[in-house]
CSV table of N, CA, C and O in Angstrom, one decimal:
chain,number,residue,atom,x,y,z
Y,18,VAL,N,0.9,-15.1,7.8
Y,18,VAL,CA,0.4,-14.3,6.8
Y,18,VAL,C,1.5,-14.1,5.7
Y,18,VAL,O,2.6,-13.6,6.1
Y,19,GLN,N,1.1,-14.3,4.5
Y,19,GLN,CA,2.1,-14.0,3.4
Y,19,GLN,C,1.5,-13.0,2.5
Y,19,GLN,O,0.3,-13.1,2.2
Y,20,LEU,N,2.3,-12.1,2.1
Y,20,LEU,CA,1.9,-11.0,1.2
Y,20,LEU,C,2.7,-11.0,-0.1
Y,20,LEU,O,3.9,-11.2,-0.1
Y,21,GLN,N,2.0,-10.9,-1.2
Y,21,GLN,CA,2.6,-10.9,-2.5
Y,21,GLN,C,2.2,-9.6,-3.3
Y,21,GLN,O,1.1,-9.5,-3.6
Y,22,ALA,N,3.2,-8.7,-3.5
Y,22,ALA,CA,2.9,-7.5,-4.2
Y,22,ALA,C,3.3,-7.6,-5.6
Y,22,ALA,O,4.2,-8.3,-6.0
Y,23,SER,N,2.5,-7.0,-6.5
Y,23,SER,CA,2.8,-7.0,-7.9
Y,23,SER,C,2.2,-5.7,-8.6
Y,23,SER,O,1.4,-5.0,-7.9
Y,24,GLY,N,2.5,-5.6,-9.8
Y,24,GLY,CA,1.9,-4.5,-10.6
Y,24,GLY,C,2.7,-3.3,-10.9
Y,24,GLY,O,2.3,-2.4,-11.6
Y,25,GLY,N,4.0,-3.3,-10.4
Y,25,GLY,CA,4.9,-2.2,-10.7
Y,25,GLY,C,5.3,-2.2,-12.1
Y,25,GLY,O,5.1,-3.1,-12.9
Y,26,GLY,N,6.0,-1.1,-12.5
Y,26,GLY,CA,6.5,-1.0,-13.8
Y,26,GLY,C,7.0,0.4,-14.2
Y,26,GLY,O,7.1,1.2,-13.3
Y,27,LEU,N,7.2,0.6,-15.4
Y,27,LEU,CA,7.7,1.9,-15.9
Y,27,LEU,C,6.5,2.6,-16.6
Y,27,LEU,O,5.8,2.0,-17.4
Y,28,VAL,N,6.3,3.8,-16.2
Y,28,VAL,CA,5.2,4.6,-16.8
Y,28,VAL,C,5.6,6.1,-16.9
Y,28,VAL,O,6.5,6.5,-16.2
Y,29,GLN,N,5.1,6.7,-17.9
Y,29,GLN,CA,5.4,8.2,-18.0
Y,29,GLN,C,4.6,9.0,-17.0
Y,29,GLN,O,3.6,8.6,-16.5
Y,30,ALA,N,5.2,10.2,-16.7
Y,30,ALA,CA,4.5,11.1,-15.8
Y,30,ALA,C,3.1,11.4,-16.3
Y,30,ALA,O,2.9,11.5,-17.5
Y,31,GLY,N,2.1,11.4,-15.4
Y,31,GLY,CA,0.8,11.6,-15.8
Y,31,GLY,C,0.0,10.3,-16.0
Y,31,GLY,O,-1.2,10.3,-16.1
Y,32,GLY,N,0.7,9.2,-16.1
Y,32,GLY,CA,0.1,7.9,-16.3
Y,32,GLY,C,-0.4,7.2,-15.0
Y,32,GLY,O,-0.4,7.8,-13.9
Y,33,SER,N,-0.8,6.0,-15.2
Y,33,SER,CA,-1.5,5.3,-14.1
Y,33,SER,C,-0.9,3.9,-13.9
Y,33,SER,O,-0.4,3.3,-14.9
Y,34,LEU,N,-0.9,3.3,-12.7
Y,34,LEU,CA,-0.6,2.0,-12.4
Y,34,LEU,C,-1.5,1.5,-11.3
Y,34,LEU,O,-2.0,2.3,-10.5
Y,35,ARG,N,-1.8,0.2,-11.3
Y,35,ARG,CA,-2.5,-0.4,-10.2
Y,35,ARG,C,-1.6,-1.5,-9.6
Y,35,ARG,O,-1.3,-2.5,-10.3
Y,36,LEU,N,-1.3,-1.3,-8.3
Y,36,LEU,CA,-0.6,-2.3,-7.6
Y,36,LEU,C,-1.5,-3.3,-6.9
Y,36,LEU,O,-2.6,-2.9,-6.5
Y,37,SER,N,-1.1,-4.5,-6.8
Y,37,SER,CA,-1.9,-5.5,-6.1
Y,37,SER,C,-1.1,-6.1,-4.9
Y,37,SER,O,0.1,-6.3,-5.0
Y,38,CYS,N,-1.8,-6.4,-3.9
Y,38,CYS,CA,-1.2,-7.1,-2.7
Y,38,CYS,C,-2.1,-8.3,-2.4
Y,38,CYS,O,-3.2,-8.1,-1.8
Y,39,ALA,N,-1.7,-9.5,-2.7
Y,39,ALA,CA,-2.5,-10.7,-2.4
Y,39,ALA,C,-2.0,-11.3,-1.1
Y,39,ALA,O,-0.8,-11.5,-0.9
Y,40,ALA,N,-3.0,-11.6,-0.2
Y,40,ALA,CA,-2.7,-12.1,1.1
Y,40,ALA,C,-3.1,-13.6,1.1
Y,40,ALA,O,-4.1,-14.0,0.6
Y,41,SER,N,-2.3,-14.4,1.8
Y,41,SER,CA,-2.6,-15.8,2.0
Y,41,SER,C,-2.3,-16.1,3.5
Y,41,SER,O,-1.6,-15.4,4.2
Y,42,GLY,N,-2.7,-17.3,3.9
Y,42,GLY,CA,-2.6,-17.6,5.3
Y,42,GLY,C,-3.8,-17.1,6.1
Y,42,GLY,O,-4.9,-17.1,5.6
Y,43,ARG,N,-3.6,-16.6,7.3
Y,43,ARG,CA,-4.7,-16.1,8.1
Y,43,ARG,C,-5.2,-14.8,7.6
Y,43,ARG,O,-4.4,-13.8,7.7
Y,44,THR,N,-6.3,-14.7,7.0
Y,44,THR,CA,-6.9,-13.5,6.5
Y,44,THR,C,-8.3,-13.2,7.0
Y,44,THR,O,-8.9,-12.2,6.6
Y,45,SER,N,-8.7,-13.9,8.0
Y,45,SER,CA,-10.0,-13.6,8.7
Y,45,SER,C,-9.7,-12.8,9.9
Y,45,SER,O,-8.6,-12.7,10.4
Y,46,GLY,N,-10.8,-12.2,10.4
Y,46,GLY,CA,-10.7,-11.4,11.6
Y,46,GLY,C,-10.2,-10.0,11.3
Y,46,GLY,O,-10.0,-9.6,10.2
Y,47,PRO,N,-10.0,-9.2,12.4
Y,47,PRO,CA,-9.6,-7.8,12.2
Y,47,PRO,C,-8.2,-7.7,11.5
Y,47,PRO,O,-7.3,-8.5,11.8
Y,48,TYR,N,-8.0,-6.8,10.6
Y,48,TYR,CA,-6.9,-6.7,9.7
Y,48,TYR,C,-6.7,-5.3,9.2
Y,48,TYR,O,-7.7,-4.7,8.8
Y,49,THR,N,-5.5,-4.9,9.1
Y,49,THR,CA,-5.2,-3.6,8.4
Y,49,THR,C,-4.1,-3.9,7.4
Y,49,THR,O,-3.1,-4.5,7.7
Y,50,VAL,N,-4.3,-3.4,6.2
Y,50,VAL,CA,-3.3,-3.5,5.1
Y,50,VAL,C,-2.9,-2.1,4.7
Y,50,VAL,O,-3.7,-1.2,4.5
Y,51,ALA,N,-1.6,-2.0,4.5
Y,51,ALA,CA,-1.1,-0.7,4.1
Y,51,ALA,C,-0.1,-0.8,2.9
Y,51,ALA,O,0.5,-1.9,2.7
Y,52,TRP,N,0.2,0.3,2.3
Y,52,TRP,CA,1.2,0.4,1.3
Y,52,TRP,C,2.2,1.4,1.8
Y,52,TRP,O,1.9,2.5,2.2
Y,53,PHE,N,3.5,1.1,1.7
Y,53,PHE,CA,4.6,2.0,2.0
Y,53,PHE,C,5.5,2.0,0.7
Y,53,PHE,O,5.4,1.2,-0.2
Y,54,ARG,N,6.4,3.0,0.6
Y,54,ARG,CA,7.3,3.1,-0.5
Y,54,ARG,C,8.6,3.6,0.0
Y,54,ARG,O,8.7,4.2,1.0
Y,55,GLN,N,9.7,3.2,-0.7
Y,55,GLN,CA,11.0,3.6,-0.4
Y,55,GLN,C,11.8,3.9,-1.7
Y,55,GLN,O,11.9,3.1,-2.5
Y,56,ALA,N,12.1,5.2,-1.8
Y,56,ALA,CA,12.9,5.6,-2.9
Y,56,ALA,C,14.4,5.4,-2.6
Y,56,ALA,O,14.8,5.4,-1.4
Y,57,PRO,N,15.2,5.3,-3.6
Y,57,PRO,CA,16.7,5.2,-3.4
Y,57,PRO,C,17.3,6.3,-2.5
Y,57,PRO,O,17.0,7.5,-2.8
Y,58,GLY,N,17.9,5.9,-1.5
Y,58,GLY,CA,18.6,6.9,-0.6
Y,58,GLY,C,17.6,7.6,0.4
Y,58,GLY,O,18.1,8.5,1.1
Y,59,LYS,N,16.4,7.1,0.4
Y,59,LYS,CA,15.4,7.7,1.3
Y,59,LYS,C,14.8,6.7,2.2
Y,59,LYS,O,14.9,5.5,2.0
Y,60,GLU,N,14.2,7.2,3.3
Y,60,GLU,CA,13.6,6.3,4.2
Y,60,GLU,C,12.2,5.8,3.7
Y,60,GLU,O,11.6,6.5,2.8
Y,61,ARG,N,11.8,4.7,4.2
Y,61,ARG,CA,10.5,4.2,3.9
Y,61,ARG,C,9.4,5.1,4.3
Y,61,ARG,O,9.5,5.6,5.5
Y,62,GLU,N,8.4,5.4,3.5
Y,62,GLU,CA,7.3,6.3,3.9
Y,62,GLU,C,6.0,5.7,3.6
Y,62,GLU,O,5.8,4.9,2.7
Y,63,PHE,N,5.0,6.1,4.4
Y,63,PHE,CA,3.7,5.6,4.3
Y,63,PHE,C,3.0,6.2,3.1
Y,63,PHE,O,3.2,7.3,2.7
Y,64,VAL,N,2.1,5.4,2.5
Y,64,VAL,CA,1.4,5.8,1.3
Y,64,VAL,C,-0.1,5.8,1.6
Y,64,VAL,O,-0.8,6.8,1.5
Y,65,ALA,N,-0.7,4.6,1.9
Y,65,ALA,CA,-2.1,4.5,2.2
Y,65,ALA,C,-2.4,3.2,3.0
Y,65,ALA,O,-1.5,2.3,3.0
Y,66,ALA,N,-3.5,3.2,3.6
Y,66,ALA,CA,-3.9,2.0,4.4
Y,66,ALA,C,-5.4,1.9,4.5
Y,66,ALA,O,-6.1,2.9,4.3
Y,67,THR,N,-5.8,0.6,4.7
Y,67,THR,CA,-7.3,0.4,4.8
Y,67,THR,C,-7.5,-0.8,5.8
Y,67,THR,O,-6.7,-1.7,5.9
Y,68,ARG,N,-8.6,-0.7,6.5
Y,68,ARG,CA,-9.0,-1.9,7.3
Y,68,ARG,C,-9.6,-2.9,6.3
Y,68,ARG,O,-10.4,-2.5,5.4
Y,69,TRP,N,-9.4,-4.2,6.6
Y,69,TRP,CA,-9.9,-5.2,5.8
Y,69,TRP,C,-11.5,-5.2,5.8
Y,69,TRP,O,-12.1,-5.5,4.8
Y,70,SER,N,-12.0,-4.8,7.0
Y,70,SER,CA,-13.5,-4.8,7.1
Y,70,SER,C,-14.1,-3.6,6.4
Y,70,SER,O,-15.3,-3.4,6.3
Y,71,GLY,N,-13.2,-2.6,5.9
Y,71,GLY,CA,-13.7,-1.5,5.2
Y,71,GLY,C,-14.1,-0.3,6.1
Y,71,GLY,O,-14.1,-0.4,7.3
Y,72,GLY,N,-14.4,0.8,5.4
Y,72,GLY,CA,-14.9,1.9,6.2
Y,72,GLY,C,-13.8,2.9,6.6
Y,72,GLY,O,-14.1,4.1,6.8
Y,73,ILE,N,-12.6,2.4,6.9
Y,73,ILE,CA,-11.6,3.3,7.4
Y,73,ILE,C,-10.4,3.2,6.5
Y,73,ILE,O,-9.8,2.1,6.2
Y,74,THR,N,-10.0,4.4,5.9
Y,74,THR,CA,-8.8,4.4,5.1
Y,74,THR,C,-8.0,5.7,5.5
Y,74,THR,O,-8.5,6.6,6.2
Y,75,ARG,N,-6.7,5.7,5.2
Y,75,ARG,CA,-5.9,6.8,5.4
Y,75,ARG,C,-4.9,6.9,4.3
Y,75,ARG,O,-4.4,5.9,3.8
Y,76,TYR,N,-4.6,8.2,3.9
Y,76,TYR,CA,-3.7,8.5,2.9
Y,76,TYR,C,-2.6,9.4,3.3
Y,76,TYR,O,-2.9,10.4,4.1
Y,77,ALA,N,-1.4,9.3,2.8
Y,77,ALA,CA,-0.4,10.3,3.0
Y,77,ALA,C,-0.8,11.5,2.2
Y,77,ALA,O,-1.5,11.4,1.2
Y,78,ASP,N,-0.4,12.7,2.6
Y,78,ASP,CA,-0.7,13.9,1.9
Y,78,ASP,C,-0.3,13.8,0.4
Y,78,ASP,O,-1.0,14.3,-0.5
Y,79,SER,N,0.8,13.1,0.2
Y,79,SER,CA,1.3,13.0,-1.2
Y,79,SER,C,0.5,12.1,-2.1
Y,79,SER,O,0.5,12.2,-3.3
Y,80,ALA,N,-0.4,11.3,-1.5
Y,80,ALA,CA,-1.2,10.4,-2.2
Y,80,ALA,C,-2.7,10.9,-2.3
Y,80,ALA,O,-3.4,10.4,-3.2
Y,81,LYS,N,-3.1,11.8,-1.5
Y,81,LYS,CA,-4.5,12.3,-1.5
Y,81,LYS,C,-4.8,12.8,-2.9
Y,81,LYS,O,-4.1,13.7,-3.4
Y,82,GLY,N,-6.0,12.4,-3.4
Y,82,GLY,CA,-6.5,12.9,-4.6
Y,82,GLY,C,-5.9,12.2,-5.9
Y,82,GLY,O,-6.4,12.4,-7.0
Y,83,ARG,N,-4.9,11.4,-5.7
Y,83,ARG,CA,-4.3,10.7,-6.8
Y,83,ARG,C,-4.3,9.2,-6.7
Y,83,ARG,O,-4.4,8.5,-7.7
Y,84,PHE,N,-4.2,8.7,-5.5
Y,84,PHE,CA,-4.1,7.3,-5.2
Y,84,PHE,C,-5.4,6.9,-4.5
Y,84,PHE,O,-6.0,7.6,-3.7
Y,85,THR,N,-5.8,5.6,-4.8
Y,85,THR,CA,-7.0,5.1,-4.1
Y,85,THR,C,-6.7,3.6,-3.7
Y,85,THR,O,-6.2,2.8,-4.5
Y,86,ILE,N,-6.9,3.3,-2.4
Y,86,ILE,CA,-6.7,2.0,-1.9
Y,86,ILE,C,-8.1,1.3,-1.8
Y,86,ILE,O,-9.0,1.9,-1.2
Y,87,THR,N,-8.2,0.1,-2.3
Y,87,THR,CA,-9.4,-0.7,-2.3
Y,87,THR,C,-9.1,-2.1,-1.9
Y,87,THR,O,-7.9,-2.5,-2.0
Y,88,ARG,N,-10.1,-2.9,-1.7
Y,88,ARG,CA,-9.8,-4.3,-1.3
Y,88,ARG,C,-10.9,-5.1,-2.0
Y,88,ARG,O,-12.0,-4.7,-2.2
Y,89,ASP,N,-10.5,-6.4,-2.2
Y,89,ASP,CA,-11.5,-7.4,-2.8
Y,89,ASP,C,-11.4,-8.5,-1.8
Y,89,ASP,O,-10.5,-9.3,-1.8
Y,90,ASN,N,-12.3,-8.6,-0.9
Y,90,ASN,CA,-12.3,-9.6,0.2
Y,90,ASN,C,-12.3,-11.0,-0.4
Y,90,ASN,O,-11.7,-11.9,0.2
Y,91,ALA,N,-13.1,-11.2,-1.4
Y,91,ALA,CA,-13.2,-12.5,-2.0
Y,91,ALA,C,-11.9,-13.0,-2.6
Y,91,ALA,O,-11.6,-14.2,-2.6
Y,92,LYS,N,-11.1,-12.1,-3.0
Y,92,LYS,CA,-9.8,-12.5,-3.6
Y,92,LYS,C,-8.6,-12.3,-2.6
Y,92,LYS,O,-7.5,-12.5,-3.0
Y,93,ASN,N,-9.0,-11.8,-1.4
Y,93,ASN,CA,-7.9,-11.5,-0.4
Y,93,ASN,C,-6.8,-10.6,-0.9
Y,93,ASN,O,-5.6,-10.8,-0.7
Y,94,THR,N,-7.3,-9.6,-1.7
Y,94,THR,CA,-6.3,-8.7,-2.4
Y,94,THR,C,-6.7,-7.3,-2.1
Y,94,THR,O,-7.8,-6.9,-2.1
Y,95,VAL,N,-5.6,-6.5,-1.8
Y,95,VAL,CA,-5.8,-5.0,-1.7
Y,95,VAL,C,-5.1,-4.4,-2.9
Y,95,VAL,O,-4.0,-4.8,-3.3
Y,96,TYR,N,-5.7,-3.4,-3.4
Y,96,TYR,CA,-5.2,-2.7,-4.6
Y,96,TYR,C,-4.8,-1.3,-4.2
Y,96,TYR,O,-5.4,-0.6,-3.4
Y,97,LEU,N,-3.8,-0.7,-5.0
Y,97,LEU,CA,-3.5,0.7,-4.9
Y,97,LEU,C,-3.5,1.2,-6.3
Y,97,LEU,O,-2.6,0.9,-7.1
Y,98,GLN,N,-4.6,1.9,-6.6
Y,98,GLN,CA,-4.7,2.6,-7.9
Y,98,GLN,C,-4.0,3.9,-7.9
Y,98,GLN,O,-4.3,4.8,-7.0
Y,99,MET,N,-3.0,4.1,-8.7
Y,99,MET,CA,-2.2,5.3,-8.7
Y,99,MET,C,-2.4,6.0,-10.0
Y,99,MET,O,-2.1,5.5,-11.1
Y,100,ASN,N,-2.9,7.2,-9.9
Y,100,ASN,CA,-3.2,8.1,-11.1
Y,100,ASN,C,-2.3,9.3,-11.1
Y,100,ASN,O,-1.8,9.7,-10.0
Y,101,SER,N,-2.2,10.0,-12.2
Y,101,SER,CA,-1.4,11.2,-12.3
Y,101,SER,C,-0.1,11.1,-11.6
Y,101,SER,O,0.4,11.9,-10.8
Y,102,LEU,N,0.6,10.0,-12.0
Y,102,LEU,CA,1.9,9.7,-11.4
Y,102,LEU,C,2.9,10.8,-11.8
Y,102,LEU,O,2.9,11.4,-12.9
Y,103,LYS,N,3.8,11.0,-10.8
Y,103,LYS,CA,4.9,12.0,-10.9
Y,103,LYS,C,6.2,11.3,-10.8
Y,103,LYS,O,6.3,10.2,-10.2
Y,104,PRO,N,7.3,11.9,-11.3
Y,104,PRO,CA,8.6,11.3,-11.1
Y,104,PRO,C,9.0,11.0,-9.7
Y,104,PRO,O,9.7,10.0,-9.4
Y,105,GLU,N,8.5,11.9,-8.8
Y,105,GLU,CA,8.8,11.7,-7.4
Y,105,GLU,C,8.1,10.5,-6.7
Y,105,GLU,O,8.3,10.2,-5.6
Y,106,ASP,N,7.2,9.9,-7.5
Y,106,ASP,CA,6.5,8.7,-7.0
Y,106,ASP,C,7.4,7.4,-7.3
Y,106,ASP,O,7.1,6.3,-6.8
Y,107,THR,N,8.5,7.6,-8.0
Y,107,THR,CA,9.4,6.5,-8.2
Y,107,THR,C,9.9,5.9,-6.9
Y,107,THR,O,10.5,6.6,-6.1
Y,108,ALA,N,9.7,4.6,-6.7
Y,108,ALA,CA,10.2,4.0,-5.5
Y,108,ALA,C,9.8,2.5,-5.6
Y,108,ALA,O,9.1,2.0,-6.5
Y,109,ASP,N,10.3,1.7,-4.6
Y,109,ASP,CA,9.9,0.4,-4.4
Y,109,ASP,C,8.7,0.5,-3.5
Y,109,ASP,O,8.7,1.1,-2.4
Y,110,TYR,N,7.6,-0.2,-3.9
Y,110,TYR,CA,6.4,-0.1,-3.1
Y,110,TYR,C,6.2,-1.5,-2.4
Y,110,TYR,O,6.3,-2.5,-3.0
Y,111,TYR,N,5.8,-1.4,-1.1
Y,111,TYR,CA,5.7,-2.6,-0.3
Y,111,TYR,C,4.3,-2.6,0.3
Y,111,TYR,O,3.8,-1.5,0.8
Y,112,CYS,N,3.7,-3.8,0.4
Y,112,CYS,CA,2.4,-3.9,1.2
Y,112,CYS,C,2.8,-4.5,2.5
Y,112,CYS,O,3.7,-5.3,2.6
Y,113,ALA,N,2.0,-4.2,3.5
Y,113,ALA,CA,2.2,-4.6,4.9
Y,113,ALA,C,0.9,-4.9,5.5
Y,113,ALA,O,-0.1,-4.3,5.1
Y,114,ALA,N,0.9,-5.8,6.5
Y,114,ALA,CA,-0.4,-6.1,7.2
Y,114,ALA,C,-0.2,-6.3,8.7
Y,114,ALA,O,0.9,-6.6,9.2
Y,115,ALA,N,-1.3,-5.9,9.4
Y,115,ALA,CA,-1.3,-6.1,10.8
Y,115,ALA,C,-2.6,-6.8,11.1
Y,115,ALA,O,-3.7,-6.5,10.6
Y,116,GLU,N,-2.6,-7.8,12.1
Y,116,GLU,CA,-3.8,-8.6,12.4
Y,116,GLU,C,-4.6,-7.9,13.5
Y,116,GLU,O,-4.8,-8.4,14.6
Y,117,LEU,N,-5.0,-6.6,13.2
Y,117,LEU,CA,-5.8,-5.9,14.1
Y,117,LEU,C,-6.3,-4.7,13.3
Y,117,LEU,O,-5.8,-4.3,12.3
Y,118,ASN,N,-7.4,-4.1,13.8
Y,118,ASN,CA,-7.9,-2.9,13.2
Y,118,ASN,C,-7.2,-1.6,13.8
Y,118,ASN,O,-7.5,-1.2,14.9
Y,119,LEU,N,-6.2,-1.2,13.1
Y,119,LEU,CA,-5.5,0.0,13.5
Y,119,LEU,C,-6.3,1.2,13.5
Y,119,LEU,O,-7.1,1.4,12.6
Y,120,ILE,N,-6.1,2.1,14.4
Y,120,ILE,CA,-6.8,3.4,14.3
Y,120,ILE,C,-6.0,4.2,13.3
Y,120,ILE,O,-4.9,4.0,13.0
Y,121,THR,N,-6.7,5.2,12.8
Y,121,THR,CA,-6.1,6.0,11.7
Y,121,THR,C,-4.8,6.6,12.1
Y,121,THR,O,-3.9,6.8,11.3
Y,122,GLY,N,-4.7,7.0,13.4
Y,122,GLY,CA,-3.5,7.6,13.8
Y,122,GLY,C,-2.3,6.7,13.8
Y,122,GLY,O,-1.1,7.2,13.9
Y,123,SER,N,-2.5,5.4,13.8
Y,123,SER,CA,-1.4,4.5,13.8
Y,123,SER,C,-1.2,3.8,12.5
Y,123,SER,O,-0.2,3.2,12.3
Y,124,MET,N,-2.1,4.1,11.5
Y,124,MET,CA,-1.9,3.4,10.2
Y,124,MET,C,-0.7,3.7,9.5
Y,124,MET,O,-0.2,3.0,8.7
Y,125,GLY,N,-0.1,4.9,9.8
Y,125,GLY,CA,1.1,5.3,9.0
Y,125,GLY,C,2.4,4.9,9.6
Y,125,GLY,O,3.4,5.2,9.1
Y,126,SER,N,2.3,4.2,10.7
Y,126,SER,CA,3.6,3.8,11.4
Y,126,SER,C,4.0,2.4,10.9
Y,126,SER,O,3.3,1.4,11.2
Y,127,SER,N,5.1,2.3,10.3
Y,127,SER,CA,5.6,1.0,9.8
Y,127,SER,C,5.8,0.0,10.8
Y,127,SER,O,5.6,-1.2,10.6
Y,128,ASN,N,6.1,0.4,12.1
Y,128,ASN,CA,6.4,-0.6,13.1
Y,128,ASN,C,5.1,-1.2,13.7
Y,128,ASN,O,5.2,-2.1,14.5
Y,129,ARG,N,4.0,-0.8,13.2
Y,129,ARG,CA,2.7,-1.5,13.6
Y,129,ARG,C,2.4,-2.7,12.7
Y,129,ARG,O,1.4,-3.4,13.0
Y,130,TYR,N,3.2,-2.9,11.7
Y,130,TYR,CA,2.9,-4.0,10.7
Y,130,TYR,C,3.9,-5.1,10.8
Y,130,TYR,O,5.1,-4.9,10.4
Y,131,PRO,N,3.6,-6.2,11.3
Y,131,PRO,CA,4.6,-7.3,11.4
Y,131,PRO,C,4.8,-8.1,10.1
Y,131,PRO,O,5.8,-8.8,10.0
Y,132,TYR,N,3.9,-8.0,9.2
Y,132,TYR,CA,3.9,-8.8,8.0
Y,132,TYR,C,4.2,-7.9,6.8
Y,132,TYR,O,3.5,-6.9,6.6
Y,133,TRP,N,5.2,-8.3,6.0
Y,133,TRP,CA,5.6,-7.4,4.8
Y,133,TRP,C,5.7,-8.3,3.6
Y,133,TRP,O,6.2,-9.5,3.7
Y,134,GLY,N,5.3,-7.8,2.4
Y,134,GLY,CA,5.6,-8.4,1.2
Y,134,GLY,C,6.9,-8.0,0.6
Y,134,GLY,O,7.5,-7.0,1.1
Y,135,GLN,N,7.2,-8.6,-0.5
Y,135,GLN,CA,8.4,-8.1,-1.2
Y,135,GLN,C,8.0,-6.8,-2.0
Y,135,GLN,O,6.9,-6.5,-2.2
Y,136,GLY,N,9.0,-6.0,-2.3
Y,136,GLY,CA,8.7,-4.8,-3.0
Y,136,GLY,C,8.3,-5.0,-4.5
Y,136,GLY,O,8.8,-5.9,-5.1
Y,137,THR,N,7.6,-4.0,-5.0
Y,137,THR,CA,7.4,-4.0,-6.5
Y,137,THR,C,7.8,-2.6,-6.9
Y,137,THR,O,7.4,-1.6,-6.4
Y,138,GLN,N,8.6,-2.6,-8.0
Y,138,GLN,CA,9.3,-1.3,-8.4
Y,138,GLN,C,8.4,-0.5,-9.3
Y,138,GLN,O,7.8,-1.0,-10.3
Y,139,VAL,N,8.3,0.8,-9.0
Y,139,VAL,CA,7.5,1.7,-9.8
Y,139,VAL,C,8.5,2.8,-10.2
Y,139,VAL,O,9.2,3.4,-9.4
Y,140,THR,N,8.6,3.0,-11.5
Y,140,THR,CA,9.5,4.0,-12.1
Y,140,THR,C,8.6,5.0,-13.0
Y,140,THR,O,7.9,4.5,-13.9
Y,141,VAL,N,8.6,6.2,-12.7
Y,141,VAL,CA,7.9,7.2,-13.4
Y,141,VAL,C,8.9,8.1,-14.1
Y,141,VAL,O,9.7,8.8,-13.5
Y,142,SER,N,8.8,8.1,-15.4
Y,142,SER,CA,9.7,8.9,-16.2
Y,142,SER,C,9.1,10.3,-16.5
Y,142,SER,O,7.9,10.4,-16.7
Y,143,SER,N,10.0,11.3,-16.6
Y,143,SER,CA,9.5,12.6,-16.9
Y,143,SER,C,9.4,12.9,-18.4
Y,143,SER,O,9.9,12.2,-19.2
């Protein structure tokens, strides 16, 4: 499984960005895709996750109400729509995948995802 993240950039506080995570290789069967982020000097943290089959999503508290994770199965792509961005959202954002349907309680654990894309940088100016 290969993951390609894109869509980062520089945006003012209050603005929006949409990140994309395109998957290639084995994309059939049970699958969970997540977004994590890592700010300079900080640990990587969970943002949002979704099952490829749909129906189950999970968000970090910091993302609830502002971020939305969706998927386009035909394009093998997962999106992270980020609205009302804040300077504290500044980080490198990574998409990750696991070849199973994770339960919501496990979706936030980075060690459950063996496949990772490269980061895409998001900078939110105040």
